[in-house]
Coordinates of C-alpha atoms in Angstrom, one line a residue:
X11 CA 103.7 14.7 40.8
X12 CA 106.1 12.2 39.5
X13 CA 108.6 13.2 41.8
X14 CA 106.5 13.4 45.2
X15 CA 106.2 9.7 43.9
X16 CA 109.4 8.8 43.8
X17 CA 110.0 10.4 47.3
X18 CA 107.3 8.4 49.0
X19 CA 108.5 4.9 46.9
X20 CA 111.6 5.8 48.7
X21 CA 109.8 6.1 52.1
X22 CA 107.8 3.4 52.2
X23 CA 111.0 1.0 51.7
X24 CA 113.0 2.9 53.7
X25 CA 110.4 2.1 56.6
X26 CA 110.1 -1.5 55.5
X27 CA 113.9 -1.9 57.1
X28 CA 113.1 -1.5 60.4
X29 CA 109.0 -2.8 59.9
X30 CA 109.2 -6.1 58.3
X31 CA 105.7 -6.2 57.1
X32 CA 105.2 -2.5 56.1
X33 CA 105.8 -3.4 52.4
X34 CA 103.6 -6.4 50.8
X35 CA 104.6 -6.3 46.7
X36 CA 107.5 -4.0 45.1
X37 CA 108.3 -4.5 41.5
X38 CA 110.2 -1.0 40.8
X39 CA 113.9 -0.1 39.6
X40 CA 115.8 -1.9 41.5
X41 CA 117.8 0.9 41.8
X42 CA 114.9 1.8 44.1
X43 CA 116.0 -0.6 47.0
X44 CA 120.0 0.1 46.4
X45 CA 119.1 3.6 47.2
X46 CA 117.4 2.9 50.3
X47 CA 119.6 1.0 52.0
X48 CA 122.6 3.0 51.4
X49 CA 120.9 6.2 53.0
X50 CA 120.2 3.8 56.0
X51 CA 117.6 6.0 57.5
X52 CA 116.4 5.8 60.9
X53 CA 112.5 5.9 62.1
X54 CA 113.2 9.7 63.0
X55 CA 114.4 10.5 59.8
X56 CA 111.3 8.7 58.0
X57 CA 108.8 10.7 60.0
X58 CA 110.6 14.0 59.3
X59 CA 110.3 12.9 56.1
X60 CA 106.6 12.0 55.6
X61 CA 106.2 15.0 57.4
X62 CA 108.1 17.2 54.3
X63 CA 106.6 15.5 51.6
X64 CA 102.9 15.5 53.2
X65 CA 103.0 19.5 53.1
X66 CA 104.7 19.6 49.1
X67 CA 101.4 17.6 48.4
X68 CA 99.4 19.8 50.2
X69 CA 100.9 22.7 48.5
X70 CA 100.3 20.8 44.8
X71 CA 97.3 22.7 43.2
X72 CA 94.4 21.4 42.1
X73 CA 94.6 18.8 38.8
X74 CA 92.0 19.7 36.9
X75 CA 91.6 16.2 34.8
X76 CA 89.5 13.5 36.9
X77 CA 92.9 11.1 36.7
X78 CA 95.5 12.8 38.2
X79 CA 93.2 14.5 40.6
X80 CA 92.4 10.7 41.7
X81 CA 96.2 10.2 42.1
X82 CA 96.7 13.3 43.9
X83 CA 94.1 12.1 46.8
X84 CA 95.2 8.8 47.1
X85 CA 99.1 9.8 47.2
X86 CA 98.0 12.1 50.1
X87 CA 96.2 10.0 51.5
X88 CA 99.0 7.0 50.8
X89 CA 101.6 9.6 52.5
X90 CA 99.6 10.6 55.8
X91 CA 98.4 6.2 56.5
X92 CA 102.6 6.0 56.6
X93 CA 103.5 8.8 58.6
X94 CA 100.8 7.1 61.5
X95 CA 102.5 3.8 60.9
X96 CA 106.5 5.0 61.4
X97 CA 104.3 6.7 64.7
X98 CA 103.3 3.4 65.8
X99 CA 106.2 1.9 65.2
X100 CA 108.2 4.3 66.6
X101 CA 106.1 3.8 69.6
X102 CA 103.1 5.9 69.6
X103 CA 99.5 4.0 70.5
X104 CA 96.2 5.5 69.6
X105 CA 92.6 3.2 69.9
X106 CA 91.8 0.3 67.6
X107 CA 89.4 2.7 65.7
X108 CA 91.7 5.7 65.7
X109 CA 94.4 3.3 63.4
X110 CA 91.9 2.4 61.4
X111 CA 90.6 5.7 60.4
X112 CA 94.6 7.2 59.6
X113 CA 95.9 3.2 58.2
X114 CA 92.8 2.7 56.4
X115 CA 90.7 5.9 56.1
X116 CA 88.0 3.6 57.5
X117 CA 86.2 3.1 60.6
X118 CA 84.5 -0.5 61.5
X119 CA 80.7 -0.1 63.2
X120 CA 81.0 -1.5 66.5
X121 CA 78.1 -4.1 67.8
X122 CA 77.7 -5.5 71.2
X123 CA 77.0 -9.1 72.2
X124 CA 72.9 -9.0 71.6
X125 CA 74.0 -7.8 67.5
X126 CA 74.9 -11.5 67.5
X127 CA 72.6 -12.9 69.1
X128 CA 69.9 -13.6 66.5
X129 CA 71.9 -14.7 64.2
X130 CA 73.1 -17.3 66.9
X131 CA 69.5 -18.0 67.3
X132 CA 68.9 -19.2 64.1
X133 CA 72.1 -21.0 64.3
X134 CA 70.6 -23.1 66.9
X135 CA 67.0 -23.7 65.1
X136 CA 69.5 -25.3 61.9
X137 CA 72.0 -27.2 63.8
X138 CA 70.0 -28.8 66.6
X139 CA 71.6 -31.4 68.9
X140 CA 73.3 -32.1 72.4
X141 CA 76.1 -29.3 73.3
X142 CA 76.7 -25.8 73.5
X143 CA 76.4 -24.6 69.5
X144 CA 79.9 -23.8 68.9
X145 CA 80.9 -27.5 69.2
X146 CA 77.4 -28.4 67.2
X147 CA 78.6 -26.0 64.7
X148 CA 82.0 -27.6 65.0
X149 CA 80.8 -30.8 65.1
X150 CA 79.3 -29.8 61.7
X151 CA 82.4 -28.2 59.9
X152 CA 84.5 -31.5 60.4
X153 CA 82.0 -33.4 57.8
X154 CA 82.9 -30.9 55.3
X155 CA 87.0 -30.9 55.5
X156 CA 88.5 -32.1 52.5
X157 CA 91.6 -34.7 52.7
X158 CA 94.5 -33.9 52.7
X159 CA 95.4 -35.8 49.9
X160 CA 92.2 -34.6 48.1
X161 CA 93.4 -30.5 48.6
X162 CA 96.0 -29.7 45.7
X163 CA 92.8 -30.4 43.3
X164 CA 90.4 -29.8 45.0
X165 CA 92.4 -25.9 45.3
X166 CA 93.4 -26.3 41.4
X167 CA 90.3 -26.7 40.3
X168 CA 88.6 -23.9 42.6
X169 CA 91.9 -21.5 40.7
X170 CA 91.1 -22.9 37.0
X171 CA 87.0 -22.4 37.0
X172 CA 87.2 -18.6 39.0
X173 CA 90.4 -17.9 36.5
X174 CA 87.9 -18.8 33.5
X175 CA 85.0 -16.7 34.7
X176 CA 87.4 -14.1 35.0
X177 CA 89.3 -14.1 31.6
X178 CA 85.8 -14.3 30.3
X179 CA 84.8 -10.9 31.2
X180 CA 88.5 -9.4 31.9
X181 CA 90.8 -8.9 29.3
X182 CA 94.2 -9.7 31.2
X183 CA 98.0 -9.4 29.8
X184 CA 99.4 -12.5 28.1
X185 CA 102.0 -14.2 30.6
X186 CA 100.5 -13.3 33.5
X187 CA 100.6 -16.6 35.8
X188 CA 100.9 -18.0 39.6
X189 CA 102.7 -20.4 41.3
X190 CA 100.5 -22.6 44.5
X191 CA 102.4 -23.6 47.0
X192 CA 101.1 -25.2 50.4
X193 CA 102.5 -23.9 54.1
X194 CA 102.2 -24.2 57.3
X195 CA 103.1 -21.9 60.9
X196 CA 101.2 -18.1 59.1
X197 CA 98.9 -16.3 61.2
X198 CA 97.1 -16.2 57.9
X199 CA 94.8 -19.3 56.2
X200 CA 96.4 -17.6 52.5
X201 CA 98.6 -14.8 50.9
X202 CA 99.1 -13.4 47.8
X203 CA 103.0 -12.4 47.3
X204 CA 102.6 -10.4 43.7
X205 CA 106.2 -10.3 42.3
X206 CA 105.7 -8.1 39.3
X207 CA 105.4 -8.8 35.5
X208 CA 102.3 -10.2 36.0
X209 CA 103.2 -13.3 38.3
X210 CA 102.0 -13.8 41.9
X211 CA 102.6 -16.5 44.5
X212 CA 99.6 -17.9 45.8
X213 CA 100.1 -19.3 49.2
X214 CA 97.5 -21.3 50.9
X215 CA 98.1 -22.0 55.3
X216 CA 97.8 -25.9 56.0
X217 CA 98.4 -25.8 60.0
X218 CA 94.5 -26.3 60.3
X219 CA 91.8 -28.5 58.3
X220 CA 90.8 -27.3 54.9
X221 CA 87.1 -27.0 54.9
X222 CA 85.2 -27.0 51.3
X223 CA 84.7 -23.7 51.0
X224 CA 87.7 -22.4 51.7
X225 CA 88.8 -23.8 48.4
X226 CA 86.9 -21.2 46.7
X227 CA 86.8 -18.7 48.4
X228 CA 90.5 -18.3 48.3
X229 CA 90.6 -19.1 44.7
X230 CA 88.7 -16.4 43.9
X231 CA 90.3 -13.6 46.8
X232 CA 94.0 -14.5 46.3
X233 CA 93.6 -15.5 42.5
X234 CA 90.8 -14.5 40.3
X235 CA 88.7 -11.9 40.1
X236 CA 90.9 -10.7 43.4
X237 CA 93.9 -9.7 44.4
X238 CA 96.7 -11.7 41.5
X239 CA 94.2 -9.6 38.9
X240 CA 94.4 -6.3 41.1
X241 CA 97.8 -6.6 41.1
X242 CA 98.2 -7.5 37.6
X243 CA 95.8 -4.7 36.6
X244 CA 97.3 -2.0 38.6
X245 CA 101.1 -3.0 36.9
X246 CA 99.4 -2.8 33.4
X247 CA 97.1 0.7 33.7
X248 CA 98.8 2.8 36.2
X249 CA 102.6 1.4 36.4
X250 CA 102.8 0.9 32.6
X251 CA 100.2 2.7 31.7
X252 CA 100.5 5.8 32.8
X253 CA 104.1 5.7 34.3
X254 CA 103.1 6.5 38.1
X255 CA 106.1 4.8 40.3
X256 CA 104.1 5.4 43.1
X257 CA 102.1 1.9 42.3
X258 CA 105.3 0.2 41.9
X259 CA 104.9 -0.3 45.4
X260 CA 102.0 -1.9 47.9
X261 CA 102.4 -0.9 51.6
X262 CA 100.3 -2.9 53.4
X263 CA 98.5 -0.7 56.1
X264 CA 97.8 2.1 54.0
X265 CA 93.9 2.9 52.2
X266 CA 95.3 0.8 49.8
X267 CA 94.5 -2.7 51.1
X268 CA 90.9 -1.7 52.2
X269 CA 90.2 -1.2 48.6
X270 CA 92.4 -4.7 47.7
X271 CA 90.3 -7.1 50.9
X272 CA 86.9 -5.7 49.4
X273 CA 87.1 -6.5 46.0
X274 CA 89.1 -9.3 46.5
X275 CA 86.4 -10.8 48.8
X276 CA 83.6 -9.4 46.9
X277 CA 84.7 -10.9 43.5
X278 CA 83.4 -14.1 45.1
X279 CA 80.2 -12.8 44.2
X280 CA 80.5 -11.9 41.5
X281 CA 82.8 -14.5 39.7
X282 CA 80.2 -17.5 41.4
X283 CA 76.9 -15.7 42.4
X284 CA 75.1 -17.7 44.5
X285 CA 73.3 -20.3 42.5
X286 CA 76.6 -20.4 40.3
X287 CA 78.7 -21.0 43.1
X288 CA 76.2 -24.0 44.7
X289 CA 75.8 -25.8 41.4
X290 CA 79.8 -25.2 41.1
X291 CA 80.4 -27.3 44.3
X292 CA 77.5 -29.9 44.2
X293 CA 78.9 -30.7 40.6
X294 CA 82.9 -30.4 40.6
X295 CA 83.8 -29.5 44.6
X296 CA 82.2 -31.6 46.8
X297 CA 82.4 -35.3 44.1
X298 CA 86.2 -34.2 44.2
X299 CA 87.1 -33.7 47.9
X300 CA 85.2 -36.8 48.0
X301 CA 82.2 -35.7 50.3
X302 CA 78.4 -36.0 50.0
X303 CA 76.9 -33.7 47.5
X304 CA 73.4 -33.3 48.7
X305 CA 74.3 -31.7 51.4
X306 CA 76.3 -28.9 49.8
X307 CA 73.7 -26.6 49.8
X308 CA 72.4 -27.1 53.3
X309 CA 76.3 -25.9 53.9
X310 CA 75.9 -23.1 52.1
X311 CA 73.1 -22.3 54.3
X312 CA 74.7 -22.5 57.3
X313 CA 78.0 -20.5 55.9
X314 CA 75.6 -17.7 55.2
X315 CA 74.2 -17.6 58.6
X316 CA 78.2 -18.2 60.1
X317 CA 78.9 -15.2 57.9
X318 CA 76.4 -12.9 59.2
X319 CA 79.0 -13.4 62.3
X320 CA 82.2 -11.5 60.6
X321 CA 82.1 -8.2 62.9
X322 CA 82.4 -10.3 65.6
X323 CA 86.1 -10.4 64.9
X324 CA 86.4 -6.8 64.8
X325 CA 84.4 -6.5 68.5
X326 CA 87.6 -9.3 69.3
X327 CA 90.0 -7.2 67.5
X328 CA 89.1 -3.9 69.1
X329 CA 88.8 -4.7 72.8
X330 CA 91.8 -6.9 73.1
X331 CA 94.2 -4.1 71.3
X332 CA 92.6 -1.5 73.1
X333 CA 93.5 -3.4 76.2
X334 CA 89.8 -4.2 77.6
X335 CA 89.6 -7.1 76.3
X336 CA 92.5 -9.7 78.4
X337 CA 93.9 -12.5 75.6
X338 CA 91.8 -15.5 76.8
X339 CA 88.4 -13.0 77.1
X340 CA 89.4 -12.7 73.3
X341 CA 89.8 -16.5 72.7
X342 CA 86.0 -16.9 74.7
X343 CA 84.6 -14.1 72.6
X344 CA 85.8 -15.4 69.3
X345 CA 84.8 -18.9 70.0
X346 CA 81.0 -17.6 71.4
X347 CA 80.3 -15.1 69.2
X348 CA 82.3 -16.0 65.6
X349 CA 82.1 -19.8 66.3
X350 CA 85.5 -20.8 65.8
X351 CA 87.2 -23.3 67.9
X352 CA 90.1 -22.4 70.3
X353 CA 92.4 -23.4 67.8
X354 CA 91.4 -21.2 65.0
X355 CA 90.2 -18.3 67.6
X356 CA 93.9 -18.5 68.5
X357 CA 95.4 -18.2 65.2
X358 CA 93.1 -15.1 64.5
X359 CA 94.3 -13.6 67.8
X360 CA 97.7 -14.3 66.7
X361 CA 96.5 -12.0 63.1
X362 CA 95.3 -9.4 65.4
X363 CA 98.8 -9.1 67.6
X364 CA 100.8 -8.6 64.0
X365 CA 98.4 -7.0 62.1
X366 CA 96.1 -4.9 64.4
X367 CA 93.3 -3.0 62.9
X368 CA 94.0 -4.6 59.3
X369 CA 91.3 -6.7 59.8
X370 CA 88.4 -4.0 58.8
X371 CA 89.6 -4.6 55.6
X372 CA 87.9 -8.2 55.1
X373 CA 84.3 -7.6 56.1
X374 CA 83.9 -3.7 56.2
X375 CA 85.6 -3.3 52.9
X376 CA 83.8 -5.9 51.1
X377 CA 80.6 -3.8 52.3
X378 CA 81.7 -0.8 50.8
X379 CA 82.8 -2.4 47.8
X380 CA 79.6 -3.9 47.1
X381 CA 77.7 -1.0 48.0
X382 CA 79.7 1.4 45.3
X383 CA 78.6 -1.6 43.2
X384 CA 75.3 -1.7 43.2
X385 CA 74.7 2.3 44.1
X386 CA 76.5 2.4 40.4
X387 CA 74.3 0.3 39.1
X388 CA 76.0 -3.4 39.3
X389 CA 73.2 -5.1 41.4
X390 CA 72.7 -9.1 40.4
X391 CA 70.7 -9.2 38.4
X392 CA 72.7 -6.6 35.8
X393 CA 75.7 -8.8 35.6
X394 CA 77.7 -7.3 33.1
X395 CA 76.5 -4.2 35.0
X396 CA 77.8 -5.6 37.9
X397 CA 81.6 -6.5 36.4
X398 CA 81.9 -3.2 34.6
X399 CA 81.8 -1.2 38.4
X400 CA 83.6 -3.4 39.4
X401 CA 86.2 -3.6 37.2
X402 CA 86.9 0.4 37.9
X403 CA 87.5 -0.2 41.4
X404 CA 90.7 -2.4 40.3
X405 CA 91.9 0.0 37.9
X406 CA 91.3 3.3 39.1
X407 CA 93.1 4.5 42.2
X408 CA 89.8 5.0 45.0
X409 CA 89.5 5.6 48.5
X410 CA 87.7 3.8 51.2
X411 CA 86.1 7.5 52.1
X412 CA 84.6 8.1 49.0
X413 CA 83.3 4.4 48.6
X414 CA 80.0 5.8 50.5
X415 CA 79.6 8.8 48.6
X416 CA 76.2 8.9 46.7
X417 CA 76.8 7.5 42.9
X418 CA 77.4 10.9 40.6

């Protein structure tokens, strides 16, 4: 298994030579990168090596202990995803759903326009006024934009609070830390670059105005108990604790990403149950941002409704990437059914173009993680159990297709 894992890591890094987005993080021995650069493998070379590695992994006898069995299942799935991504880089094209199944071990449900109409009707009722609903919602959001000079203090307060809540439940290794940076000209709103040695660089995109809820969402998603904690615990428990070298490299286009994004999104409500979040918004973030705290609860109510439109983005991505919806129509769909203004819709389409079916990892990932946690007793009225089950997903390998299985 260790030899097969080492071969897998080399293939991921070899693909990274041809695919700039393929390797999200790598903190293994420097010799790994040196060996890959020296080999200078072509895409056909990588494709053949991935096929050979798949055969070797399938020939491994089923392990008798559950941790090693999980390791084998995950490694097989990661190599399948690697082979699929190599084929895509070589020019192969499959449908959106076929791609997501091959890369992320999951397929998102399909929803037509009628699915979103009841939510839009509910928003019509809570956002009365003149003009189309999208314009009214944008005017509503604009009232909750954090002034640029207050963005850093708001973000740091959100990160400090999410870290404190996480540390109260999760023992993290000494020395874990991150740096925070503000960037522009990116297709995403925030990103965590894990650097190894329990360190992350968290970047916040300031291309578009930052609305107040993004502060806590990004603090939890990118930091605590999201991506930073996920990667720290992988390094602590799997790479250093078990010596599983395959976890020292994070291939972005792989089943691991659905787990990573799903736990990062669901982790927001784990760290801040709804009533706690409302209180934190009113008492801390709104005052720091200079916003009217008496409107915090109304803002949360509207955002809960808008969150029910999240799968509208998947539909735009599916149809745009499958060639059944032109670019202008995709942007119009996002403006109508995801209530994005034109700049946000255009940014989202750029995300589709670069990351393709990756979009399912956020909403479908969150839904699968929630289902798994609640199926194992981690309901909202049992916070200790909720944290315990949630942390299993951060410390142990899990396949997305396993999350939907009944609790044992």
